[in-house]
PDB file of C-alpha atoms in Angstrom:
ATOM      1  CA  UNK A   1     112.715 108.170 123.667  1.00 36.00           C
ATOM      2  CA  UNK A   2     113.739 105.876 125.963  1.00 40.00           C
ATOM      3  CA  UNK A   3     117.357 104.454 126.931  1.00 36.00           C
ATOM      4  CA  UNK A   4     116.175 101.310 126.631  1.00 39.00           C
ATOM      5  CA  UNK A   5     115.087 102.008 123.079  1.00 43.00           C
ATOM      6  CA  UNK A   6     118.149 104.057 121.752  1.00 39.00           C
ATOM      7  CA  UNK A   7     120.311 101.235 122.969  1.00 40.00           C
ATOM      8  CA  UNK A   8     118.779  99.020 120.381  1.00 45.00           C
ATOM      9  CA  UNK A   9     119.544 101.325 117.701  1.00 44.00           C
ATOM     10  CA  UNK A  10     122.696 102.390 118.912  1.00 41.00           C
ATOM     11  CA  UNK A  11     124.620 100.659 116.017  1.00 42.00           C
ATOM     12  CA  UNK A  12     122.722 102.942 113.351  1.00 46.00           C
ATOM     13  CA  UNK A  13     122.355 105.827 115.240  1.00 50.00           C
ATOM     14  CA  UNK A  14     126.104 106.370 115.611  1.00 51.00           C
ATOM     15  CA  UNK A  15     126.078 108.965 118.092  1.00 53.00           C
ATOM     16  CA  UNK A  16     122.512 110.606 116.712  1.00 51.00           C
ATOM     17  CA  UNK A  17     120.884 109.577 119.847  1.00 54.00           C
ATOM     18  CA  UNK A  18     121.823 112.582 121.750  1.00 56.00           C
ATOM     19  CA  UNK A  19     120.009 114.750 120.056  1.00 78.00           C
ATOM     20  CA  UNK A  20     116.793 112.592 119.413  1.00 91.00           C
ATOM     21  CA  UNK A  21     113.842 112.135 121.602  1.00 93.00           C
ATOM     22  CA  UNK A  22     110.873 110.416 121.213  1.00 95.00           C
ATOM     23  CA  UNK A  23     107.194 111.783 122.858  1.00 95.00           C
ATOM     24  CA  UNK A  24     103.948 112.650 122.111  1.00 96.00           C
ATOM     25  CA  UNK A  25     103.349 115.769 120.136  1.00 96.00           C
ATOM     26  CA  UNK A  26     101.286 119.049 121.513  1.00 96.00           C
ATOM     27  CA  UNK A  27      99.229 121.200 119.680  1.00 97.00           C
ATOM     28  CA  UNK A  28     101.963 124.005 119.246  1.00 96.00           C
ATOM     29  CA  UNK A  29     104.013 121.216 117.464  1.00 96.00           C
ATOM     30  CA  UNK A  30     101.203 120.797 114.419  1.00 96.00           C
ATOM     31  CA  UNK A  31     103.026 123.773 111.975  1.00 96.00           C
ATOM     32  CA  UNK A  32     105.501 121.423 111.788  1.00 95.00           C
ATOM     33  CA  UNK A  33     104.107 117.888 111.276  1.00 95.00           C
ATOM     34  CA  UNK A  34     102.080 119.723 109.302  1.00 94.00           C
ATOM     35  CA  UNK A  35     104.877 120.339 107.397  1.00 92.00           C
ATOM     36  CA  UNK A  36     106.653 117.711 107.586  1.00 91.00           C
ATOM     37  CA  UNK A  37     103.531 115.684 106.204  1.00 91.00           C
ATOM     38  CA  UNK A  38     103.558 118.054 103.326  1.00 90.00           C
ATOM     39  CA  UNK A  39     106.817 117.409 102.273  1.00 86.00           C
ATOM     40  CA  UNK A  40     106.168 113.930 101.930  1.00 81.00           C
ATOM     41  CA  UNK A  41     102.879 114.100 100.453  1.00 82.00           C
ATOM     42  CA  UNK A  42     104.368 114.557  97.342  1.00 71.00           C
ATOM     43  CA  UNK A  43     105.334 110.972  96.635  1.00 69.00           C
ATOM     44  CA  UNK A  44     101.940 109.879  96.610  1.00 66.00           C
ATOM     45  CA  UNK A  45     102.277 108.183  99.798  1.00 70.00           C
ATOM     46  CA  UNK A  46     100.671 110.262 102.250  1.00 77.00           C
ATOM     47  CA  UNK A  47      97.434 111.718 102.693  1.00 79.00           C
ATOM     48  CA  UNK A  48      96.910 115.836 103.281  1.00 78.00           C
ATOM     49  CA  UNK A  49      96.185 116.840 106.434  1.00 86.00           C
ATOM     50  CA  UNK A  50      95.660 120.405 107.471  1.00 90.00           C
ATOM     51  CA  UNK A  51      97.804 122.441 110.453  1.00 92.00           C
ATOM     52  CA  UNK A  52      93.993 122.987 112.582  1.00 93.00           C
ATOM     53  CA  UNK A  53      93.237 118.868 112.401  1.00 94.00           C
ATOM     54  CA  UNK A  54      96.921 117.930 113.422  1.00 93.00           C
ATOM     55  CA  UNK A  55      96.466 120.384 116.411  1.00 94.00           C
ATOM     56  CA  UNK A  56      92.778 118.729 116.961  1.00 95.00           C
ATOM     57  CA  UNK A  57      94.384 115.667 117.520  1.00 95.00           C
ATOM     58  CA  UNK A  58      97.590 116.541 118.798  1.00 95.00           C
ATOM     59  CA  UNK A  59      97.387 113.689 121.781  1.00 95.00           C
ATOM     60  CA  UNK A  60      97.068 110.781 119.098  1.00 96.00           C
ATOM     61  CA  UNK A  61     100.506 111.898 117.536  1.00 97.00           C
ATOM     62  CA  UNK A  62     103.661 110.989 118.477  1.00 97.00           C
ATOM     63  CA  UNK A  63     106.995 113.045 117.050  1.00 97.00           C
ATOM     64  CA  UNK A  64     110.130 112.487 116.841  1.00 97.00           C
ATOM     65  CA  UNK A  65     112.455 114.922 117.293  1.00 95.00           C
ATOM     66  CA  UNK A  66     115.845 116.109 116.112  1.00 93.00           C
ATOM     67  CA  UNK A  67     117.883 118.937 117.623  1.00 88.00           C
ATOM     68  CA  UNK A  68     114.209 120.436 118.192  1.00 88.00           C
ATOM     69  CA  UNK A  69     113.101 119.844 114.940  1.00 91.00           C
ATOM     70  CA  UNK A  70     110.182 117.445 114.253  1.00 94.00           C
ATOM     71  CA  UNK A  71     112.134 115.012 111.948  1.00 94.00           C
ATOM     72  CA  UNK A  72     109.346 112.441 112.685  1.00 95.00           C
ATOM     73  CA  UNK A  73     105.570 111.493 112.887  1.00 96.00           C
ATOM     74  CA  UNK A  74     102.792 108.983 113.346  1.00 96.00           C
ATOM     75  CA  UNK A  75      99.353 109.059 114.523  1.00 96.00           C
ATOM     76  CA  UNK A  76      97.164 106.356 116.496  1.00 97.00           C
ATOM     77  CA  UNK A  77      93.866 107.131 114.750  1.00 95.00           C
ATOM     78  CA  UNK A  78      90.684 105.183 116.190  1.00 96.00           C
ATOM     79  CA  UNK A  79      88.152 104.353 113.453  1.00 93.00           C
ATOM     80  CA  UNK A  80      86.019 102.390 115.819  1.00 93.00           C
ATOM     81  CA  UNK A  81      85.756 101.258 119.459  1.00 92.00           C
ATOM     82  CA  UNK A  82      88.066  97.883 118.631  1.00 93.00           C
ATOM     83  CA  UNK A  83      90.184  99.003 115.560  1.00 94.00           C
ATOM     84  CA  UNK A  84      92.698 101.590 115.428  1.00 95.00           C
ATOM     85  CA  UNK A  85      94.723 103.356 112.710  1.00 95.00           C
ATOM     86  CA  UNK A  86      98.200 104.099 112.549  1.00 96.00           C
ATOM     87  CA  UNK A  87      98.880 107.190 110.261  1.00 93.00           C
ATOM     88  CA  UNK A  88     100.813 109.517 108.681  1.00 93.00           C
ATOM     89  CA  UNK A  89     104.086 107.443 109.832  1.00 94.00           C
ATOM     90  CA  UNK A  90     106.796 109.591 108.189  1.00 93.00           C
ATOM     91  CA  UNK A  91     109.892 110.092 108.739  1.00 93.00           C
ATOM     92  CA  UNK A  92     112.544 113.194 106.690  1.00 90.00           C
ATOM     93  CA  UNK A  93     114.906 111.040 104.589  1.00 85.00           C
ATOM     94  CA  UNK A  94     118.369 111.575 107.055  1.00 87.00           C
ATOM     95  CA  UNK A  95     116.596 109.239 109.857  1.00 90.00           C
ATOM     96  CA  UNK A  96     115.361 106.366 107.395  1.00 87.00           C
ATOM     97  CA  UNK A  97     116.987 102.873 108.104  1.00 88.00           C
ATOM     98  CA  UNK A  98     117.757 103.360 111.990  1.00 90.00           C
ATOM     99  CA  UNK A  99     114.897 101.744 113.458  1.00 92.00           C
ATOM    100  CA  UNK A 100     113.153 104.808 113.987  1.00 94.00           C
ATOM    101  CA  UNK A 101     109.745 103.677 112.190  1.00 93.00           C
ATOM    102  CA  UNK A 102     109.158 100.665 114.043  1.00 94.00           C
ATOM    103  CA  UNK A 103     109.905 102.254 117.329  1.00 94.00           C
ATOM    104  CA  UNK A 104     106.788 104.300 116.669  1.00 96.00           C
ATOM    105  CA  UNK A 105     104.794 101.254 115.249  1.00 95.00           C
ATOM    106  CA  UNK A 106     105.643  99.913 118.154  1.00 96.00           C
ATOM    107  CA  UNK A 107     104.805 102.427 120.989  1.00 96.00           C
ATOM    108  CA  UNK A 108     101.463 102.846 118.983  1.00 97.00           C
ATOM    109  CA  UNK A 109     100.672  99.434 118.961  1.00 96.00           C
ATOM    110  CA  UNK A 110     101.299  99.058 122.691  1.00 96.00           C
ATOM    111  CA  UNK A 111      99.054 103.068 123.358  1.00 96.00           C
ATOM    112  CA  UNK A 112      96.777 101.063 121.083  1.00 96.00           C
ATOM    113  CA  UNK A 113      96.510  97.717 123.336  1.00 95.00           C
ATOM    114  CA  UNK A 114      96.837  99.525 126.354  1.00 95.00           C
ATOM    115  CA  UNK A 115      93.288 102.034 125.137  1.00 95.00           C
ATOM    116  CA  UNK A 116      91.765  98.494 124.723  1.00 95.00           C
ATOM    117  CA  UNK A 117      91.584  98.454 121.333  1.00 96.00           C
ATOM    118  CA  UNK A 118      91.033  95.035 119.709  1.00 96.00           C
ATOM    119  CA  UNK A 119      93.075  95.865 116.247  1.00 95.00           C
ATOM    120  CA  UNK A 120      95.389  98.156 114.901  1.00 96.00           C
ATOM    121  CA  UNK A 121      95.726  98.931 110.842  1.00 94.00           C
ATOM    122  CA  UNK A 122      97.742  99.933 108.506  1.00 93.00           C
ATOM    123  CA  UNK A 123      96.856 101.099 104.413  1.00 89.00           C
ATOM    124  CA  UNK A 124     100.761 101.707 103.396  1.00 89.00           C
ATOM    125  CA  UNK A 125     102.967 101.726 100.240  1.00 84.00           C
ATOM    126  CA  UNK A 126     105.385  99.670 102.283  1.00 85.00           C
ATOM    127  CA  UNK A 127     104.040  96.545 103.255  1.00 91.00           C
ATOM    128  CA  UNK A 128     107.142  95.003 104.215  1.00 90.00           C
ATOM    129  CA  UNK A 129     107.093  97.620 107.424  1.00 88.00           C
ATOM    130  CA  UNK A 130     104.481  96.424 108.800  1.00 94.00           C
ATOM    131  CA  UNK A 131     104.792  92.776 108.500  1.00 94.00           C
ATOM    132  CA  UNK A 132     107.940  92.590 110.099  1.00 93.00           C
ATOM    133  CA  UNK A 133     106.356  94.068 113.644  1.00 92.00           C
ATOM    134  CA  UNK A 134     103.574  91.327 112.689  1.00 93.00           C
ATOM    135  CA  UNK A 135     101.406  92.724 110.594  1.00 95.00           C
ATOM    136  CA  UNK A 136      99.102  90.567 107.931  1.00 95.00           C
ATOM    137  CA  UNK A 137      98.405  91.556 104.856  1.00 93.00           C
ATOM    138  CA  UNK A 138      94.445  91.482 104.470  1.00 92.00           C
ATOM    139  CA  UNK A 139      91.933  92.183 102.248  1.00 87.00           C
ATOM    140  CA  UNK A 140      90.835  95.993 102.205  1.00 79.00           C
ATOM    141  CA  UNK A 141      87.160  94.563 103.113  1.00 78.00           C
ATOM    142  CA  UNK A 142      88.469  93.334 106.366  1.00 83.00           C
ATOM    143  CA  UNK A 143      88.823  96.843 107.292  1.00 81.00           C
ATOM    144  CA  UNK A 144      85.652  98.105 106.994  1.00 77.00           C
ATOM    145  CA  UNK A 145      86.015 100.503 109.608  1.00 82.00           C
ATOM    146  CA  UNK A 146      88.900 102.278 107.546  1.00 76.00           C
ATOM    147  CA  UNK A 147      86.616 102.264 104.254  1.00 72.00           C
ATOM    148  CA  UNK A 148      83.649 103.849 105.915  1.00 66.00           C
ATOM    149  CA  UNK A 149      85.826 106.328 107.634  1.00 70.00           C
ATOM    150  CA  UNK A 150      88.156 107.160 104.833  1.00 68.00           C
ATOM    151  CA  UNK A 151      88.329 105.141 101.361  1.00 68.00           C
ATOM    152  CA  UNK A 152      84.787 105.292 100.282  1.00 61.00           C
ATOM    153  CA  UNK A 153      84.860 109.267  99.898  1.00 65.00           C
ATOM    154  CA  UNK A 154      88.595 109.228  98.176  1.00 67.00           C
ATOM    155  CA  UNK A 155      89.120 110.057  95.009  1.00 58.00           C
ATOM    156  CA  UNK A 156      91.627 106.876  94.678  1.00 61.00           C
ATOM    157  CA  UNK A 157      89.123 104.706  95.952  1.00 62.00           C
ATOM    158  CA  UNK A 158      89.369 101.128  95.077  1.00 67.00           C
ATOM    159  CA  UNK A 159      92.858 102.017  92.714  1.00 64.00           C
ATOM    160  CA  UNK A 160      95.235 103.561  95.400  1.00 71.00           C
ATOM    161  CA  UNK A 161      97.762 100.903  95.517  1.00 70.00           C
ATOM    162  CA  UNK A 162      98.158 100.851  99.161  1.00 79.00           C
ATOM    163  CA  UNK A 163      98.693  97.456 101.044  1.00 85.00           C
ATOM    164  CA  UNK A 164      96.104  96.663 103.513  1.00 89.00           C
ATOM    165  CA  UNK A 165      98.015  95.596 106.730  1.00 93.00           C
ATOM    166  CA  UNK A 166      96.531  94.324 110.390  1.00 95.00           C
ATOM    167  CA  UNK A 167      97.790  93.353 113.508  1.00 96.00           C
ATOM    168  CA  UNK A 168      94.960  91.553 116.112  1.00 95.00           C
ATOM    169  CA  UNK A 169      96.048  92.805 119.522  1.00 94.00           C
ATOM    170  CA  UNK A 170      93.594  90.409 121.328  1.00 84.00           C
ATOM    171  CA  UNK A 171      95.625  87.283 120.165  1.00 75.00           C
ATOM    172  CA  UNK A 172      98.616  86.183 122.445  1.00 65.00           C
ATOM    173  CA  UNK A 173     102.275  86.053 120.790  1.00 51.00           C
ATOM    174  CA  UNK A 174     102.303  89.198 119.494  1.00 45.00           C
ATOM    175  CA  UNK A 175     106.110  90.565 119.754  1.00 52.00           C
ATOM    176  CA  UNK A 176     106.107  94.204 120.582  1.00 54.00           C
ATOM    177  CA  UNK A 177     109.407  95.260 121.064  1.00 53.00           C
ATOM    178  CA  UNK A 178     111.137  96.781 123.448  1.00 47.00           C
ATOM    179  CA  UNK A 179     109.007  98.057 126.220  1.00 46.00           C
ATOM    180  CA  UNK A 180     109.055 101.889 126.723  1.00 40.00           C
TER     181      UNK A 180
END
């Protein structure tokens, strides 16, 4: 994570930042987002995701990390050549409220713009995220991309109660943050 980044949070981190870094995850690291996905799964709010995918995909995860424990997630997921995905964005309940989310929104969002993707998505059970790092709320069947990839084959199809959320990357004023 960088300096630059911590120093933001610095306030709400009271003297956490030591022992938390920021990077992109590596295969070896997928028993525990693995894990750490599964123990939020629970609430409904996240989807399964098996230890062999998460270590497909390592490169498209980043983690966050406390005292060498994965304490965070999220994943840049491309569903087409213009529109990516963030997913799986969790983060274990002692790091909630510091910022920590939308620091990997936002490092997504720039990997995202930076891959030359067009849009980046959200389907979340907290809207309110998202639209504060710019984010619309849209209709589901804006994303069609995410439906044919994912929705159409769920079981919760069409009554999952997640927020449809987008952010156009190709439109100028977009505020991302902090740079890295």
């Amino acid at each position: 994570m960088t300096a630059t980044a911590l120093a933001c949070l610095r306030p709400a981190l009271d003297g956490a930042e030591a022992s938390l870094v920021m990077r992109s995850a590596t295969p070896a690291d997928a028993p525990s987002v693995q894990a750490l996905i599964e123990r939020h799964r629970v609430s409904g709010h996240l989807l399964p995701r098996s230890e062999s995918e998460i270590a497909g995909r390592a490169q498209r995860f980043l983690v966050i990390v406390d005292d060498d424990v994965v304490a965070g997630c999220a994943e840049l997921a491309p569903l087409s050549g213009s529109v990516a995905e963030v997913r799986s964005l969790v983060l274990d309940e002692h790091l909630r409220g510091m910022g920590l989310g939308r620091l990997l929104v936002e490092q997504l969002t720039r990997e995202a713009k930076l891959a030359g993707f067009r849009t980046i998505c959200a389907f979340t059970h907290e809207p309110g995220i998202f639209a504060r790092l710019g984010f619309s709320l849209v209709p589901h069947a804006w994303l069609p991309e995410k439906i044919g990839a994912d929705c159409a084959g769920c079981a919760l199809f069409r009554r999952c109660g997640q927020s449809a959320m987008r952010l156009r990357l190709d439109q100028p004023a977009v505020n991302l943050g902090a740079s890295a």
